[in-house]
Coordinates of C-alpha atoms in Angstrom, one line a residue:
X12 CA 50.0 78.7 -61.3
X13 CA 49.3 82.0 -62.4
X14 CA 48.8 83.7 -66.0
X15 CA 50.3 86.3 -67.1
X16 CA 49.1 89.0 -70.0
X17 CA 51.9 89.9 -72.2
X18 CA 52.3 93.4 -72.7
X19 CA 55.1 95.8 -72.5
X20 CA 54.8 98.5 -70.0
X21 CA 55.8 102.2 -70.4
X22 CA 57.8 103.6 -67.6
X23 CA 58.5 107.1 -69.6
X24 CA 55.1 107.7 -69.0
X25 CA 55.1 107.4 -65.8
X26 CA 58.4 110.0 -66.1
X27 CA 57.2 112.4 -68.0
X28 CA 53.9 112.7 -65.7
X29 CA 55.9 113.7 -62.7
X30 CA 58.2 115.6 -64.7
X31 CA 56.2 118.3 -67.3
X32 CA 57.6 121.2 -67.7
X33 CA 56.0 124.5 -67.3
X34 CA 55.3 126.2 -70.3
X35 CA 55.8 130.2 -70.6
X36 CA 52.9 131.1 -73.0
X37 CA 50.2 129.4 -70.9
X38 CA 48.4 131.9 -68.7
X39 CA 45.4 132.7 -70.4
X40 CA 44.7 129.3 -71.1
X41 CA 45.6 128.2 -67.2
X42 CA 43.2 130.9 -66.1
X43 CA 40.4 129.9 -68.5
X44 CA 40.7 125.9 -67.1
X45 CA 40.3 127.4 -63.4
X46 CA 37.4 129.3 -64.3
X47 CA 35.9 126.3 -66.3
X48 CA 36.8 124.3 -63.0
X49 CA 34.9 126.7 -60.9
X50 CA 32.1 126.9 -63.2
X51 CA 31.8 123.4 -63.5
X52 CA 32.2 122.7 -59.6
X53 CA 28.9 125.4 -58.9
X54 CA 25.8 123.8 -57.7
X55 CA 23.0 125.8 -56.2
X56 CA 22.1 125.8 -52.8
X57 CA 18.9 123.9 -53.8
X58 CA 20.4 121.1 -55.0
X59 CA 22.6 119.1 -53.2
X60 CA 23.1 118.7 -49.2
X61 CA 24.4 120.6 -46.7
X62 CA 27.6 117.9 -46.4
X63 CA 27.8 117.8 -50.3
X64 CA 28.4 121.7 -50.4
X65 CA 30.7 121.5 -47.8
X66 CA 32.6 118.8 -49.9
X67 CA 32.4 120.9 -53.1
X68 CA 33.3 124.2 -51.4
X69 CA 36.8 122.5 -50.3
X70 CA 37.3 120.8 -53.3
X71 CA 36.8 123.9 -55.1
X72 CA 40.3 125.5 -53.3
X73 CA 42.1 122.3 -54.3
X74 CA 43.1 123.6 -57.7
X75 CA 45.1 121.7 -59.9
X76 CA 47.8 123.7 -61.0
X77 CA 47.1 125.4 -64.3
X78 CA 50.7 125.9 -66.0
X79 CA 52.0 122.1 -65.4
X80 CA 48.8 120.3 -66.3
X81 CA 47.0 122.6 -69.0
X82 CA 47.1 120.6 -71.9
X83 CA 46.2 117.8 -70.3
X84 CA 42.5 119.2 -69.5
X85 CA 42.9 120.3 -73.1
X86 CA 43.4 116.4 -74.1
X87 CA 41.5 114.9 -72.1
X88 CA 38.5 114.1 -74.2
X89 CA 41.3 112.2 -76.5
X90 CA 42.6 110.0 -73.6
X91 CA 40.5 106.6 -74.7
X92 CA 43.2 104.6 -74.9
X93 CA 44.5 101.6 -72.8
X94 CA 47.4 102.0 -70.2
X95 CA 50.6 99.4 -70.9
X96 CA 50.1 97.3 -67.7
X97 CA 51.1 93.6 -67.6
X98 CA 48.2 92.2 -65.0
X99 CA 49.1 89.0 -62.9
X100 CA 46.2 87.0 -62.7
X101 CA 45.8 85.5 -59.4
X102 CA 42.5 84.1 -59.6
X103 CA 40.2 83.7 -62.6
X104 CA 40.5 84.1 -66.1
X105 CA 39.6 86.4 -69.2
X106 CA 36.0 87.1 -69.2
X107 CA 34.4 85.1 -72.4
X108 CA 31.7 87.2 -72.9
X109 CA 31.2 90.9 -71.8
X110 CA 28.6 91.5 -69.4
X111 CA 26.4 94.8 -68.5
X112 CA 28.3 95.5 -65.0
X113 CA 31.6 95.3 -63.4
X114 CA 32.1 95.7 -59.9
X115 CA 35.5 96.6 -59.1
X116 CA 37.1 96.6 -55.4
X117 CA 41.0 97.5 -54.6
X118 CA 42.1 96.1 -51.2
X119 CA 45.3 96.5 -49.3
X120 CA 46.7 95.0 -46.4
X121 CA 45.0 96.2 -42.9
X122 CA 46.6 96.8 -39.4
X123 CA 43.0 96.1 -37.6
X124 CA 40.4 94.4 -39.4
X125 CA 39.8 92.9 -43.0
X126 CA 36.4 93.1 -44.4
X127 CA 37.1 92.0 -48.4
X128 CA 35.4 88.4 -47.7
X129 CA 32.7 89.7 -46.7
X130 CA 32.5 92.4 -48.8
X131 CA 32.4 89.9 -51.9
X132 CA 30.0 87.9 -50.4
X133 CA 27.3 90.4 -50.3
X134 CA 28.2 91.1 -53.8
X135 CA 27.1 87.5 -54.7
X136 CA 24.3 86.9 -51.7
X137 CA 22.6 90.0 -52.5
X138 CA 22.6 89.2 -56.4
X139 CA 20.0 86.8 -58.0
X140 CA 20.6 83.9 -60.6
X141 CA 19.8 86.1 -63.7
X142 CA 21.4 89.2 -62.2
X143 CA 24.3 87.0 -61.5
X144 CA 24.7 86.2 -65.0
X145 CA 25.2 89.7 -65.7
X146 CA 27.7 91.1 -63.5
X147 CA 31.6 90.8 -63.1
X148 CA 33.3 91.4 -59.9
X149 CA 37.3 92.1 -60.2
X150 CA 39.3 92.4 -57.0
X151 CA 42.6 94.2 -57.3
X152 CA 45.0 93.3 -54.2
X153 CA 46.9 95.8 -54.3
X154 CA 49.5 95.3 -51.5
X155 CA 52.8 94.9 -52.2
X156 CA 53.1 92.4 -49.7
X157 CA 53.1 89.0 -51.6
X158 CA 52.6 86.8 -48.3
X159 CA 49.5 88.8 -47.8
X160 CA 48.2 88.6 -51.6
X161 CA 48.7 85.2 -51.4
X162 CA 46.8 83.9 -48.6
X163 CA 44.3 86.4 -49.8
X164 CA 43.9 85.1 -52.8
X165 CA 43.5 81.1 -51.1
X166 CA 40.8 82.4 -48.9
X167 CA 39.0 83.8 -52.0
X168 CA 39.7 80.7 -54.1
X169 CA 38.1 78.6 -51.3
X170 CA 35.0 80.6 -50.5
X171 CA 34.1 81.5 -54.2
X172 CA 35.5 78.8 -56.2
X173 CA 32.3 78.5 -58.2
X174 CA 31.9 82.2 -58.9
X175 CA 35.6 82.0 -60.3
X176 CA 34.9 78.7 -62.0
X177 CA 31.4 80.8 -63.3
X178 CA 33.5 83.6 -64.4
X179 CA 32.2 85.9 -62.9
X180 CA 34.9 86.8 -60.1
X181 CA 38.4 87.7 -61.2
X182 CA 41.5 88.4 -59.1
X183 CA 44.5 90.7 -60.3
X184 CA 47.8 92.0 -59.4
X185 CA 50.1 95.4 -60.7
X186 CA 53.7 93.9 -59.8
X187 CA 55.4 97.3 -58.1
X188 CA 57.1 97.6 -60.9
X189 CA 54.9 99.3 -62.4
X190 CA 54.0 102.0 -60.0
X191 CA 55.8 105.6 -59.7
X192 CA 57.9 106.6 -57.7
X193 CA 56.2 107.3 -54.4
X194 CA 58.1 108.7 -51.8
X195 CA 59.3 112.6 -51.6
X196 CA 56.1 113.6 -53.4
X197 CA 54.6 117.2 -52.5
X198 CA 52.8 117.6 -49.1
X199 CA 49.8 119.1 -50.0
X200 CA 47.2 120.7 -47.2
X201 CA 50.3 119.8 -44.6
X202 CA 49.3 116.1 -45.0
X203 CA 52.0 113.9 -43.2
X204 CA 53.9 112.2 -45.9
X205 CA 52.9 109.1 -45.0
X206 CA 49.5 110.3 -45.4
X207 CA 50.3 111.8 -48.7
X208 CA 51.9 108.4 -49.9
X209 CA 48.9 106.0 -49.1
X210 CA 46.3 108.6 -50.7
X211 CA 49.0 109.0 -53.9
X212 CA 49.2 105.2 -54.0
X213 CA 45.5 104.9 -53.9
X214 CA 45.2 107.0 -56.7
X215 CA 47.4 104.8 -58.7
X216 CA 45.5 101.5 -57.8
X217 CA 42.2 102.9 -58.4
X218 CA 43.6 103.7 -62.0
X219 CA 45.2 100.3 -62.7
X220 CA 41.5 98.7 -62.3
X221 CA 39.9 100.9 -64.0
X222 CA 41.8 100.3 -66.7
X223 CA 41.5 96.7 -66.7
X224 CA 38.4 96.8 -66.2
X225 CA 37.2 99.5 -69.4
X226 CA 36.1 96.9 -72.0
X227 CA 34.5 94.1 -69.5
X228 CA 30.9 95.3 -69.6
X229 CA 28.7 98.8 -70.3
X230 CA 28.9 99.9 -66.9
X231 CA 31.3 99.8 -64.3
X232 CA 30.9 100.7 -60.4
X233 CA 33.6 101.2 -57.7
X234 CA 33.1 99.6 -54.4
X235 CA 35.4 100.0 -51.3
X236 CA 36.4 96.8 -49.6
X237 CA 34.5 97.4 -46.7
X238 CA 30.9 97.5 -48.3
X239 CA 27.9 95.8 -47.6
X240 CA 25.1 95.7 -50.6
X241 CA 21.3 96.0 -50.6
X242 CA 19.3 93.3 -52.1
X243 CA 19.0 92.8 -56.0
X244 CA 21.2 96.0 -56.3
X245 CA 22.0 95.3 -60.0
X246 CA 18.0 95.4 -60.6
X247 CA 18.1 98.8 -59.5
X248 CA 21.0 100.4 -60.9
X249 CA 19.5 99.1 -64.4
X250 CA 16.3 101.0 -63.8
X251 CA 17.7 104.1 -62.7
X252 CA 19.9 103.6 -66.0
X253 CA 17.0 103.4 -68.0
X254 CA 15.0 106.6 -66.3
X255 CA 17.7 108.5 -67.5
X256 CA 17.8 107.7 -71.4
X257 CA 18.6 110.8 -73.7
X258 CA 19.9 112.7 -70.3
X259 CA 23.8 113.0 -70.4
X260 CA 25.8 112.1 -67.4
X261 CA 29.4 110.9 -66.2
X262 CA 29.1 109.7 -62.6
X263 CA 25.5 108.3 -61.0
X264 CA 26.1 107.5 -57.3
X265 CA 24.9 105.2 -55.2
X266 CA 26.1 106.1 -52.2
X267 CA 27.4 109.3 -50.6
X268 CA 30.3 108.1 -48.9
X269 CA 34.0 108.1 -50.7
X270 CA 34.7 106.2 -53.3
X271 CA 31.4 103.9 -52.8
X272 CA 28.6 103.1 -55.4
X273 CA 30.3 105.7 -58.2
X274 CA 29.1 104.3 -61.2
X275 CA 30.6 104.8 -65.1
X276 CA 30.0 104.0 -68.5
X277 CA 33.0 101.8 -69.2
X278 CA 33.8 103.8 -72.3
X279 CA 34.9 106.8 -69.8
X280 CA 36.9 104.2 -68.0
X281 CA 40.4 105.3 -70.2
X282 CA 40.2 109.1 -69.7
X283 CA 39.4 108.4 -65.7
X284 CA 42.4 106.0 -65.9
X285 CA 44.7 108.6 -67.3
X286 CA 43.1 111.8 -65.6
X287 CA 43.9 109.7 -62.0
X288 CA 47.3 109.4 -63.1
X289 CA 48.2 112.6 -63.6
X290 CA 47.3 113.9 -60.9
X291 CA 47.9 111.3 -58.6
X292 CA 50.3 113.3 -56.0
X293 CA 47.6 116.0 -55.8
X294 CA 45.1 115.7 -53.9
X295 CA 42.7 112.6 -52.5
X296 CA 40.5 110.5 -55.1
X297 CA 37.4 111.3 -54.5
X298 CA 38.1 115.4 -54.8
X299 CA 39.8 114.5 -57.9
X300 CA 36.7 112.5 -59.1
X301 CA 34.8 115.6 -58.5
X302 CA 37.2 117.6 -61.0
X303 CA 37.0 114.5 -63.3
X304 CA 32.9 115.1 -63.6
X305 CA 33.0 118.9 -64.4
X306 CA 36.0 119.0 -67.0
X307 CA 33.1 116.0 -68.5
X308 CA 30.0 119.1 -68.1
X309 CA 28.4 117.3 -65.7
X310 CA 28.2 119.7 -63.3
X311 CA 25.5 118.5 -60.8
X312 CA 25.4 115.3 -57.9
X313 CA 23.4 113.0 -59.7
X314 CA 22.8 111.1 -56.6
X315 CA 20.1 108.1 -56.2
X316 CA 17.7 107.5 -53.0
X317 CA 17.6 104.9 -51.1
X318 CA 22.1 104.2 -51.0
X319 CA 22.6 100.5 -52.3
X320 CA 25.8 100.5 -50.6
X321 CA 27.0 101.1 -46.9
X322 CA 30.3 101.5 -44.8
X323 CA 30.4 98.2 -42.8
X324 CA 34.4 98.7 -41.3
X325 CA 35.1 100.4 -38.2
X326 CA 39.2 100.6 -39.5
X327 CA 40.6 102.4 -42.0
X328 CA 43.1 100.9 -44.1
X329 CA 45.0 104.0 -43.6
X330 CA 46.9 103.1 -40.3
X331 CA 43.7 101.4 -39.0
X332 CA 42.7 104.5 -37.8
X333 CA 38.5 104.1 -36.8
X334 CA 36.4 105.0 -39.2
X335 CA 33.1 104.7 -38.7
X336 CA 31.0 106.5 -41.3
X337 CA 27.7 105.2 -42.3
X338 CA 25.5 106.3 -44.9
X339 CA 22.1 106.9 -43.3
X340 CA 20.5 106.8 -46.6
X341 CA 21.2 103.4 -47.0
X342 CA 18.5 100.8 -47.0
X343 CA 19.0 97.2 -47.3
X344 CA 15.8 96.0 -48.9
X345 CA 15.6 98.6 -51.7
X346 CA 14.4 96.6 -54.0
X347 CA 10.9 97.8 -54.0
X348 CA 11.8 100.6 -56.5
X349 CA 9.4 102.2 -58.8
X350 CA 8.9 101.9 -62.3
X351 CA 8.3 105.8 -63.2
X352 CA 7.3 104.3 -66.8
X353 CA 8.2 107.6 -69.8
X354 CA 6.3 110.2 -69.3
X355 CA 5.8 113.9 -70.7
X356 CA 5.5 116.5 -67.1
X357 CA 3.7 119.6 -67.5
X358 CA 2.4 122.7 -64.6
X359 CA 0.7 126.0 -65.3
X360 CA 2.4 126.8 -61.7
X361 CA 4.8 129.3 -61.5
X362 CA 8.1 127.4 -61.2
X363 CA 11.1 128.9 -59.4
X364 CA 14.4 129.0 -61.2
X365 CA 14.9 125.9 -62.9
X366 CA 13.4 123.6 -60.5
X367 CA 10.9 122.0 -63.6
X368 CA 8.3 119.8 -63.6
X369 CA 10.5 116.6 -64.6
X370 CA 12.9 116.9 -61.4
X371 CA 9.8 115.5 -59.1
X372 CA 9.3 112.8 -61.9
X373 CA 13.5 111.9 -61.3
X374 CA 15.0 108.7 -59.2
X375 CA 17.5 110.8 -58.3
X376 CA 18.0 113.4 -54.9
X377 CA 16.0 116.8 -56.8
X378 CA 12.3 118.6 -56.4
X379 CA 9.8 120.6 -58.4
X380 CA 9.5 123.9 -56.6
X381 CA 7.0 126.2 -57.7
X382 CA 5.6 129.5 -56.3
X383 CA 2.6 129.7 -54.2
X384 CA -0.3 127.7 -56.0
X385 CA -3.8 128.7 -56.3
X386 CA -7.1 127.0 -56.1
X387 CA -6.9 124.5 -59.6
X388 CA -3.3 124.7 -60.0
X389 CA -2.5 121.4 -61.3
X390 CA 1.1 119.1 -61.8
X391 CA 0.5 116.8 -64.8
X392 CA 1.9 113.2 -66.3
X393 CA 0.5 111.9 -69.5
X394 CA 2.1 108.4 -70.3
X395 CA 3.7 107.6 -73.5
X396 CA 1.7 104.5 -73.5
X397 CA -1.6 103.2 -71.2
X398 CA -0.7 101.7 -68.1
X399 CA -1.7 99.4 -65.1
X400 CA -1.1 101.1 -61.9
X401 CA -0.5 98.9 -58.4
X402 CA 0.8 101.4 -56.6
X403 CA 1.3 105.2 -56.1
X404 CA 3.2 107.3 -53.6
X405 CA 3.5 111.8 -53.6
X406 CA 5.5 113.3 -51.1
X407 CA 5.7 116.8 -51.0
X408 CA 7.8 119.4 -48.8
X409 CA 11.3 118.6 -47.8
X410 CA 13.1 118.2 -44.2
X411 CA 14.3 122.0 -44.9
X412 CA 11.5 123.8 -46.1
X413 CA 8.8 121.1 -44.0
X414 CA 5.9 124.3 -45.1
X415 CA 6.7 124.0 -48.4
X416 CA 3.9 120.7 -48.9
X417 CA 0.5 121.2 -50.6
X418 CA -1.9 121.8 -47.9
X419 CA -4.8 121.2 -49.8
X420 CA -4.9 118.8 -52.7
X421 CA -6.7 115.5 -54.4
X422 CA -4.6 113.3 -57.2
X423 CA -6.5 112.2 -60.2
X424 CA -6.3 109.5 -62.5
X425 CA -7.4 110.0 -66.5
X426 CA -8.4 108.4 -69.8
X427 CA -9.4 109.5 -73.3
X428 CA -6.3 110.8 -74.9
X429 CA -7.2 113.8 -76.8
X430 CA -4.6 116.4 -78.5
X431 CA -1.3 116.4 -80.6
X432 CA 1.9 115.6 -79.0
X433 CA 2.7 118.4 -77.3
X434 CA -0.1 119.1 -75.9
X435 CA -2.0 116.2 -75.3
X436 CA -4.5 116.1 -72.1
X437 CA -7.0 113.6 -70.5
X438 CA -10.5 114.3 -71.0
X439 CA -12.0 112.4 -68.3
X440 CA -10.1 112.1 -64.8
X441 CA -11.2 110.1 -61.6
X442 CA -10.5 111.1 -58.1
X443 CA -8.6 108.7 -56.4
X444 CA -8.4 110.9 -52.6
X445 CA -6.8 113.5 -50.9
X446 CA -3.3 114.7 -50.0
X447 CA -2.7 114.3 -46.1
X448 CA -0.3 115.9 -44.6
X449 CA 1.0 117.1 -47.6
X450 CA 1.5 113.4 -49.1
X451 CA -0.6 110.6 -50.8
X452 CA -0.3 107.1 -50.7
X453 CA -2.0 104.0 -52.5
X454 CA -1.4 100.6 -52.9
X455 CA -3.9 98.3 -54.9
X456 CA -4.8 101.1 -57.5
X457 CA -5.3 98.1 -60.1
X458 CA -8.4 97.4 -58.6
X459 CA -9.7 100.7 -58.0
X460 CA -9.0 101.7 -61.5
X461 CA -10.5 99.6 -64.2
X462 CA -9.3 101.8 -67.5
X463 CA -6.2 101.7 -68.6
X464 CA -4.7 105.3 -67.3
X465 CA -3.3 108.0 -69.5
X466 CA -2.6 110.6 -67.7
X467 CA -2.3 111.2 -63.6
X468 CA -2.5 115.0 -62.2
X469 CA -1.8 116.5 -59.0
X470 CA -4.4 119.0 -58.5
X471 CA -4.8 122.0 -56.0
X472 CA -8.2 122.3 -54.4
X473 CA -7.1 125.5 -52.0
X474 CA -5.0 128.2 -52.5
X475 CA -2.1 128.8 -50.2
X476 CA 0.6 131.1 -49.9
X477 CA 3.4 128.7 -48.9
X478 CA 5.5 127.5 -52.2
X479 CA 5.3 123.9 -52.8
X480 CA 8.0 121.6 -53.6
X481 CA 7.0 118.2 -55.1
X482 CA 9.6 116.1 -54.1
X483 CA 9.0 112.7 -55.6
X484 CA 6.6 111.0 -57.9
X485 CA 6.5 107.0 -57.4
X486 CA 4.7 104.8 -59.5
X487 CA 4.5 101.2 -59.5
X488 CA 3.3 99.4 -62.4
X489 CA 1.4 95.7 -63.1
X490 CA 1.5 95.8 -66.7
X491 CA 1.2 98.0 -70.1
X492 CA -1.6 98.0 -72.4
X493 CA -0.6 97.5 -76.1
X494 CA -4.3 99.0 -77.0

């Protein structure tokens, strides 16, 4: 009934990552990977939300320990390699053809409640025809209870028989062979060792899929398997992918909640593998994760707005204690996302710190901030290429600094290209009305424009002395003009 992928499995690996030695001639080294740790964990106060500095504040006191696991920072970047697991198949078989996204989902067996049905049915209800075709969902049931596994597995087999028969849904299995040892580990932060065994174990599950999953598609994403989706989530994932061409990143997130809507090139898939591994005893996943994206140089929450993905249990599968976190970011019908098309950003405003022009421009959680602007101040876009606008939304201020909006302003729309690359500028601009409230909104722009537009600007008609943050840029648009 089931088939079975031949490969020879490694257990001394599994020994010699609980047992390294500590090495003698290590301490500068150990010292420099902490302060690269630290360096790597700091984010300004600016950037990221009050519970995300929280989060990185106590991650940042969960320190790996320096003289065991040194030269494995020191290797990480070499770690591209597969792990030898032998994966039962339970459901499914070996894509044919690799797609752009894999979803992945690890579920174990509950005391109260079970949400994995439904969690895989959002995948697919919230997913068109085409986006269907591009996306592969593996489910990892992870339990070691084989009773369990089994009726999961009928359940799924009966209520997605077409998506397995599609190839597109795939069901697999680590025998508990496999796994390391996992009782007697260290109690770290005075977790119960129960507690310490189910977070340890998660670790190792999470790094079995992702290791399956590293050559399936270009990106991968980790779900929970309690999650509910917004609609045509794949359709926005792939633009946000696309705004940030040329712009380095490890992690884009989806969600702010645990190990939800974390998404990967599947090339880092490997090292994430490995680095979980390793430190699998230490500490929970999602701090590790957080280590994982700094040793990479990533060092700030790339985090989207509006969530795709929310918490829909109310148990844990951690004893079934209640858990019910939601994101409140989350909106279901997200798919009205703009287009941003490529743009060069420009300001003769005095910016604060490194809050640039291109951060109001982003679909991710960041702001322009510049000092207090005066009369004809200006915040510029010129397009790459002409463009048909439907629709146009500003916001400016944020719920923090709620002054910080431009008081007095009108948003322009231009034409007539003039000037070399770098400097290239609009000679004609049309009003299209003022800022209210410190934001501007405007729908049907198509046919209030009849050029093809060049270049938009954000203008200041009165000075003021509050600063002004710009805190998003949305453009929608019909079509682009080849001319």
């Amino acid at each position: 009934m089931y088939t079975f992928l031949h490969m020879r499995h490694n257990l001394k690996y599994f020994d010699k990552m609980r047992c390294l030695r500590k090495r003698s001639a290590v301490s500068f080294l150990g010292v420099l990977v902490i302060c690269l740790l630290f360096m790597n964990l700091y984010i300004e106060d600016g950037y990221v939300l009050e519970g995300d500095k929280q989060l990185i504040r106590e991650t940042a006191t969960h320190q790996l320990n320096p003289e065991r696991y040194v030269h494995t920072f020191k290797d990480l970047s070499n770690f591209s390699g597969a792990i030898n697991i032998s994966y039962r198949y339970l459901a499914g078989t070996p894509l044919p053809r690799k797609r752009y996204l894999t979803i992945g989902l690890s579920s174990v067996k509950r005391k109260k409640g079970n949400y994995l049905l439904e969690t895989i049915k959002s995948i697919f209800e919230q997913s068109s025809y085409e986006e269907l075709k591009e996306i592969a969902v593996v489910v990892q049931l992870a339990d070691f209870d084989s009773a369990w596994c089994e009726g999961m597995v009928q359940d799924i087999s009966q209520k997605f028989a077409h998506h397995i028969i599609a190839g597109r849904l795939i069901v697999i299995h680590v025998p508990e062979e496999y796994y390391p040892v996992l009782d007697g580990l260290k109690r770290n932060y005075n977790d119960p060792e129960d507690r310490v065994k189910f977070r340890s174990k998660q670790n190792v599950d999470y790094a079995f899929l992702l290791n399956f999953c590293a050559n399936l598609s270009d990106y991968y994403v980790m779900l929970e398997d309690d999650v509910r989706c917004s609609k045509n989530f794949l359709t926005t994932v792939k633009k946000v992918i696309t705004s940030r061409e040329g712009s380095y990143w490890v992690t884009l997130e989806f969600s702010k909640l645990g190990y939800i809507g974390k998404l990967y090139h599947s090339h880092d898939l490997p090292r994430l593998a490995h680095f979980l591994l390793m430190f699998y005893q230490e500490m929970p996943c999602d701090w590790l994760l957080i280590h994982f994206r700094g040793l990479l140089a990533q060092k700030e929450v790339i985090r989207f707005k509006p969530s795709l993905f929310q918490h829909m249990g109310y148990y844990s599968s951690y004893k079934g204690a209640e858990n019910k976190l939601k994101d409140d970011d989350f909106e279901e019908e997200s798919f009205d996302i703009p287009d941003n098309p490529p743009a060069n950003l420009h300001t003769n405003m005095n910016v604060f710190e490194n809050y640039e022009a291109s951060k109001a421009y982003s679909s991710i959680d960041e702001y322009f901030w510049g000092k207090a602007p005066s009369t004809g101040d200006f915040y510029g876009i010129v397009f790459e290429k002409p463009i048909k606008i439907t629709k146009i939304k500003v916001v400016t201020g944020t719920e923090d600094r709620q002054n910080d909006i431009l008081h007095h302003g009108a948003l322009e729309v231009g034409e007539k290209i003039v000037g070399s690359k770098k400097g290239r500028q609009c000679t004609t601009y049309l009003r299209l009305g003022e800022f209210k409230n410190g934001n501007f909104e405007m729908t049907d722009v198509e046919h209030k424009v009849l050029f093809n537009i060049n270049c938009m600007r954000i203008l200041v008609t009165k000075s003021q002395k509050e600063w002004l943050i710009i805190r998003s840029i949305s453009i929608w648009t019909s079509q682009t003009s080849n001319q």
